[in-house]
mmCIF file of N, CA and C in Angstrom:
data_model
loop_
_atom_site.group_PDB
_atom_site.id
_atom_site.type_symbol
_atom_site.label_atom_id
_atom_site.label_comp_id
_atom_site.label_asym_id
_atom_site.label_seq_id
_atom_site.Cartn_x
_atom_site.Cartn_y
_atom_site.Cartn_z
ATOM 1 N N UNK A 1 -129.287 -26.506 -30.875
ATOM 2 C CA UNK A 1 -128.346 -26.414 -31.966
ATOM 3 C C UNK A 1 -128.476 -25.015 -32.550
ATOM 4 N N UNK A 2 -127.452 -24.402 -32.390
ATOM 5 C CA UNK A 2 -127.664 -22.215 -32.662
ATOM 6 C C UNK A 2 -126.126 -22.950 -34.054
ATOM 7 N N UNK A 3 -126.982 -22.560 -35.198
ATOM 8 C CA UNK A 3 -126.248 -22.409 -36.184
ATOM 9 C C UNK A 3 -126.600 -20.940 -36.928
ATOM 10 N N UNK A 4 -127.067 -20.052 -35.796
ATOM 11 C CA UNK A 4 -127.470 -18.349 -36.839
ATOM 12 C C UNK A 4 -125.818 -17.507 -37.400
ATOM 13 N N UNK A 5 -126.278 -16.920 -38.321
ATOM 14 C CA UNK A 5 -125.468 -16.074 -39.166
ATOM 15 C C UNK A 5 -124.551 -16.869 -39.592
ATOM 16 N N UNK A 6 -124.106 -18.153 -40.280
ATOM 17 C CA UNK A 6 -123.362 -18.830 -40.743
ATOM 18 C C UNK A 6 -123.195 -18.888 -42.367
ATOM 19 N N UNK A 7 -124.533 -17.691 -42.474
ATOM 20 C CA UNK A 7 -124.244 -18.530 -44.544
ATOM 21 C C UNK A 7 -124.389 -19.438 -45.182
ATOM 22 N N UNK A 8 -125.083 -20.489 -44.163
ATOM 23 C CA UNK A 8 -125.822 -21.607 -44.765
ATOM 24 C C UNK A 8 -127.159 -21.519 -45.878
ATOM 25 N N UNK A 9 -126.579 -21.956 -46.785
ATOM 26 C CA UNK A 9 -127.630 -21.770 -48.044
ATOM 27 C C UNK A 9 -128.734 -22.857 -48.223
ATOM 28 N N UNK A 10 -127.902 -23.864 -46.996
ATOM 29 C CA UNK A 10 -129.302 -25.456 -47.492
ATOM 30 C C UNK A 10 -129.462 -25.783 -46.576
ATOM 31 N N UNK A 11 -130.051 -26.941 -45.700
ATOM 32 C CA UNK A 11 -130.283 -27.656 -45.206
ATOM 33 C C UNK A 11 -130.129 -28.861 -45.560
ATOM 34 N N UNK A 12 -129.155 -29.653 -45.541
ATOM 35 C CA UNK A 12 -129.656 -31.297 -46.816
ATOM 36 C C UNK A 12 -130.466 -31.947 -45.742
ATOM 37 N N UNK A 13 -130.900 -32.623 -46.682
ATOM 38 C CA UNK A 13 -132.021 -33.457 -46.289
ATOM 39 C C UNK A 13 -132.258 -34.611 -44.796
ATOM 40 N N UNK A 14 -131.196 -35.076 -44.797
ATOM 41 C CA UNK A 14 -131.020 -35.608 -43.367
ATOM 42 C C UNK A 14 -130.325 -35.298 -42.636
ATOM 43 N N UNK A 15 -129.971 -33.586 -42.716
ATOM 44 C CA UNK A 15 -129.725 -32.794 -41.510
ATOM 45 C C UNK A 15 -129.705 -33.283 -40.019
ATOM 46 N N UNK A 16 -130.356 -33.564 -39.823
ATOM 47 C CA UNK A 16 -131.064 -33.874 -38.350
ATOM 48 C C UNK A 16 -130.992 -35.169 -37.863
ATOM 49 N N UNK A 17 -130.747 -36.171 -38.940
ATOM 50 C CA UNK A 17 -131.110 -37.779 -38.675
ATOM 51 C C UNK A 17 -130.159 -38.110 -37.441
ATOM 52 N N UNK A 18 -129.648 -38.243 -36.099
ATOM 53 C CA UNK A 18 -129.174 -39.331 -35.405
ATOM 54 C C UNK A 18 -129.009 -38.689 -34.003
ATOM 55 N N UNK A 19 -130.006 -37.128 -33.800
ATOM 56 C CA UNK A 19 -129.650 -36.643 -33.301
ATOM 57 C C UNK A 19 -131.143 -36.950 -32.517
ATOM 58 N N UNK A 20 -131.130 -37.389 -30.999
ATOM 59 C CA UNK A 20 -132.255 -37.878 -30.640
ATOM 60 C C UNK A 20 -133.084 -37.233 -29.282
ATOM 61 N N UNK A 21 -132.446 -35.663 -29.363
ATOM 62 C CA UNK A 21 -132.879 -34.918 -27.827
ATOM 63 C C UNK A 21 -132.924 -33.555 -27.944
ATOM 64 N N UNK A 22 -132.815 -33.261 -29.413
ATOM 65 C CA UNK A 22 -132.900 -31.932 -30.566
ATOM 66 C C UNK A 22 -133.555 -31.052 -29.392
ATOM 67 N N UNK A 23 -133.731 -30.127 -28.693
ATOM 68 C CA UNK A 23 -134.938 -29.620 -28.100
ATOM 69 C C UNK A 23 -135.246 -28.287 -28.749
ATOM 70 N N UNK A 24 -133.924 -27.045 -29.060
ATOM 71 C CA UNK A 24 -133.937 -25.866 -30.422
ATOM 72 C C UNK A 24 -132.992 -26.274 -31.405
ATOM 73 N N UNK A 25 -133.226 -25.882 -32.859
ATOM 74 C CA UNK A 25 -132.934 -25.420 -33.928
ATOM 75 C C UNK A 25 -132.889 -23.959 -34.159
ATOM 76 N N UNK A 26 -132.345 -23.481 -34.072
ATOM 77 C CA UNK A 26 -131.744 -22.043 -35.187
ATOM 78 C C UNK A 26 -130.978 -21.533 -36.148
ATOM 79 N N UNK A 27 -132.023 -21.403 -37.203
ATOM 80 C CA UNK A 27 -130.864 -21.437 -38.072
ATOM 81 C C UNK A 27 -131.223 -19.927 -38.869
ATOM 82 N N UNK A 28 -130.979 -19.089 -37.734
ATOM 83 C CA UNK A 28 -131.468 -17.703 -38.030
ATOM 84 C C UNK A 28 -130.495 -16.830 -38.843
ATOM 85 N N UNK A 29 -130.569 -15.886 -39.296
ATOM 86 C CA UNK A 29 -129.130 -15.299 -40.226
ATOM 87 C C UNK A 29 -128.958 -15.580 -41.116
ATOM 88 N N UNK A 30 -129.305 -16.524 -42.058
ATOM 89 C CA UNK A 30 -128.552 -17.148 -43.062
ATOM 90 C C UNK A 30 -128.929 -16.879 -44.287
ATOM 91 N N UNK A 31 -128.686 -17.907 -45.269
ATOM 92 C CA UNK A 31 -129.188 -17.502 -46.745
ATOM 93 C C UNK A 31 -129.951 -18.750 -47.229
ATOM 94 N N UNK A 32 -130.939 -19.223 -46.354
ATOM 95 C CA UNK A 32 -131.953 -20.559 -46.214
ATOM 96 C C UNK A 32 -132.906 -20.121 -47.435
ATOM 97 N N UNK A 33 -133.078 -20.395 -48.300
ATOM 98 C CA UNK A 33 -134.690 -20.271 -49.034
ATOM 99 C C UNK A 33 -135.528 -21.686 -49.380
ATOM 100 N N UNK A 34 -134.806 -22.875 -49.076
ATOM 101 C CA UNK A 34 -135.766 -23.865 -49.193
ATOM 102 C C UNK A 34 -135.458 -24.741 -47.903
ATOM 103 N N UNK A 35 -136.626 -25.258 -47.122
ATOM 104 C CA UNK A 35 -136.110 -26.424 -46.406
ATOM 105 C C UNK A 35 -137.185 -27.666 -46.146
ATOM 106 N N UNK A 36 -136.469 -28.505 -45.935
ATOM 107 C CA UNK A 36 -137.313 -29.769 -46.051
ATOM 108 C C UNK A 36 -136.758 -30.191 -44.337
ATOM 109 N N UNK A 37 -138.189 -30.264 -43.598
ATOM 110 C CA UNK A 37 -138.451 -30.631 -42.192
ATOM 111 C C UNK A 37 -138.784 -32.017 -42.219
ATOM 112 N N UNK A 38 -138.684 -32.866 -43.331
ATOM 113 C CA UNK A 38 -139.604 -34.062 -42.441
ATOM 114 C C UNK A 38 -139.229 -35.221 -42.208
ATOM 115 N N UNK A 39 -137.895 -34.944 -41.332
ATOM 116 C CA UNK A 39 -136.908 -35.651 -40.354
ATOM 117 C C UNK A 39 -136.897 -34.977 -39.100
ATOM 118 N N UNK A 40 -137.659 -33.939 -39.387
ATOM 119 C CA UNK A 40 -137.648 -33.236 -37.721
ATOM 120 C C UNK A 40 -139.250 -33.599 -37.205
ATOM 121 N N UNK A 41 -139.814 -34.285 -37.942
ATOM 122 C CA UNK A 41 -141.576 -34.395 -37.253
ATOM 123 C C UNK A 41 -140.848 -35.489 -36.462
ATOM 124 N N UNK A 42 -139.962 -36.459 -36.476
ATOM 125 C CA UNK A 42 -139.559 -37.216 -35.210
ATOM 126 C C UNK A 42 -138.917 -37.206 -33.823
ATOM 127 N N UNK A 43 -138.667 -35.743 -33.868
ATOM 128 C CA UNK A 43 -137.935 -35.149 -32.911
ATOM 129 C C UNK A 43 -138.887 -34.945 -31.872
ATOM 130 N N UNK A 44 -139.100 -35.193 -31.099
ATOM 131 C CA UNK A 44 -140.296 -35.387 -30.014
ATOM 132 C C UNK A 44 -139.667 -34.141 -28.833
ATOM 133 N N UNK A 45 -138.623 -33.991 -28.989
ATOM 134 C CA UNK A 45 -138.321 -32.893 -27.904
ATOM 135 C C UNK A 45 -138.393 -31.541 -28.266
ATOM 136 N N UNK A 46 -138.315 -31.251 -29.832
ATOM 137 C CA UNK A 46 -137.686 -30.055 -30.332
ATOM 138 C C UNK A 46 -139.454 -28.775 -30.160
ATOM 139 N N UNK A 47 -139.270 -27.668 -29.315
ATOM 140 C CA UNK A 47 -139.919 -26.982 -28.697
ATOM 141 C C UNK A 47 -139.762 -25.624 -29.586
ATOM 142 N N UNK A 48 -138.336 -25.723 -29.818
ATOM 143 C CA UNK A 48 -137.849 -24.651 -30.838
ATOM 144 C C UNK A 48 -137.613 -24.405 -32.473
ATOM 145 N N UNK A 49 -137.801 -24.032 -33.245
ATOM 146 C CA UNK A 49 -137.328 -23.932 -34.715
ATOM 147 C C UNK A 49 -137.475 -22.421 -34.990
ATOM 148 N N UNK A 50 -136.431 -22.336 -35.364
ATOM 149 C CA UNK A 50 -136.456 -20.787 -36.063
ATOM 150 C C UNK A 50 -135.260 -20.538 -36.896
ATOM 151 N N UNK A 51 -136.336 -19.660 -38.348
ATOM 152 C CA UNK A 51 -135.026 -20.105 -39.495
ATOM 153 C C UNK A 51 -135.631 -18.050 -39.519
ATOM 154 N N UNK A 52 -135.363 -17.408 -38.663
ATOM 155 C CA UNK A 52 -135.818 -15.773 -39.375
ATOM 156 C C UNK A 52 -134.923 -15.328 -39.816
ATOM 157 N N UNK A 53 -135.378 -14.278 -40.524
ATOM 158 C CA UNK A 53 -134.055 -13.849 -41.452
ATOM 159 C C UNK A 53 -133.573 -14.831 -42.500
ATOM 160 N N UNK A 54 -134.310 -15.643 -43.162
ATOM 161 C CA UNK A 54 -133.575 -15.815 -44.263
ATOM 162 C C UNK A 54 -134.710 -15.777 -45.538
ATOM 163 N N UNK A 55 -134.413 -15.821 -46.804
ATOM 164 C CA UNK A 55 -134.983 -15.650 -47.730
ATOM 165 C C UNK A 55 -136.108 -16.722 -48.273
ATOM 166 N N UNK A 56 -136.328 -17.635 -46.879
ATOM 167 C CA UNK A 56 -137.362 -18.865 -47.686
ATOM 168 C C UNK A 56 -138.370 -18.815 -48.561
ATOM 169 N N UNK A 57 -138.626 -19.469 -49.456
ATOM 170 C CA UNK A 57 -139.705 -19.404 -50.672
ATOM 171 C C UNK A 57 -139.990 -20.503 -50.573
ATOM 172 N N UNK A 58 -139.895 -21.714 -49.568
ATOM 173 C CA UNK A 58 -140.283 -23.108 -49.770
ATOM 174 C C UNK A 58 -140.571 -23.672 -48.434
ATOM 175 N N UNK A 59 -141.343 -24.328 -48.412
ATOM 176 C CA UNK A 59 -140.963 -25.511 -47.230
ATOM 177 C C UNK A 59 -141.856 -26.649 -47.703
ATOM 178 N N UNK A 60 -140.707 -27.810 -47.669
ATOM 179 C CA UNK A 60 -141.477 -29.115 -47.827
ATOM 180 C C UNK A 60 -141.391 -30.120 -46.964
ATOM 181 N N UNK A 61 -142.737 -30.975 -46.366
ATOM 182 C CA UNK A 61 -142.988 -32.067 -45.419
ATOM 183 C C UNK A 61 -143.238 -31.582 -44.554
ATOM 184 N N UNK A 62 -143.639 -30.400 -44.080
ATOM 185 C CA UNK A 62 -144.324 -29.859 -43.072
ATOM 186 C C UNK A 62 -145.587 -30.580 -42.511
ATOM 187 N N UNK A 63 -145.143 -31.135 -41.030
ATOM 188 C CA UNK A 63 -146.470 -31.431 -41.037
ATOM 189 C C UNK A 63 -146.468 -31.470 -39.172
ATOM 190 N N UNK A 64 -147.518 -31.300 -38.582
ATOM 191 C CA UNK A 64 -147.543 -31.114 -37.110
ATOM 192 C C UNK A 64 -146.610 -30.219 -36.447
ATOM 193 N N UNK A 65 -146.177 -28.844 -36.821
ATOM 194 C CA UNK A 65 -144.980 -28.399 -36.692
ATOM 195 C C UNK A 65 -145.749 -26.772 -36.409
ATOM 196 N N UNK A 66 -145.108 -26.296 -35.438
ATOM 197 C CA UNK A 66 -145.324 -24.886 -35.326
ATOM 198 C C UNK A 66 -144.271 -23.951 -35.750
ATOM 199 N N UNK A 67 -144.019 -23.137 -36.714
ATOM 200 C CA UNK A 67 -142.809 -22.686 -37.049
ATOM 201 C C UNK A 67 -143.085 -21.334 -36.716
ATOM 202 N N UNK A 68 -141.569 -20.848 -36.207
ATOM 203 C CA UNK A 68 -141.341 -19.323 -36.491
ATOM 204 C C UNK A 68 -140.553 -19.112 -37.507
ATOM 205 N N UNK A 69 -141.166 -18.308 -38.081
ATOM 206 C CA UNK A 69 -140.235 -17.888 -39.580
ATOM 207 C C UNK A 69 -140.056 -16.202 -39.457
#
């Protein structure tokens, strides 16, 4: 899922919920400063995450997760 340079300011919260073979996330480019991951600790495929380039000051529910930021 390549959502970079879009201007996305959030993430809501169940972003991710129904999607069951996730393997990347990018949500590079944007204007992200808070996000809440912990609907993605169920994603058993996802290999990828990367939010660079944006202004984060937060992350909440992090947990078993290797991030590139």
């Amino acid at each position: 899922l390549y959502l970079s340079g879009n201007s996305i300011s959030a993430v809501p919260e169940n972003a991710f919920l129904g999607f069951t073979s996730l393997k990347e996330v990018v949500l590079s480019d944007n204007r992200i400063s808070c996000v809440n991951l912990g609907e993605l600790s169920s994603q058993q495929a996802l290999t990828t995450l990367k939010f660079t380039n944006n202004p984060i000051k937060c992350f909440k529910q992090v947990r078993y997760l290797l991030l590139t930021v």
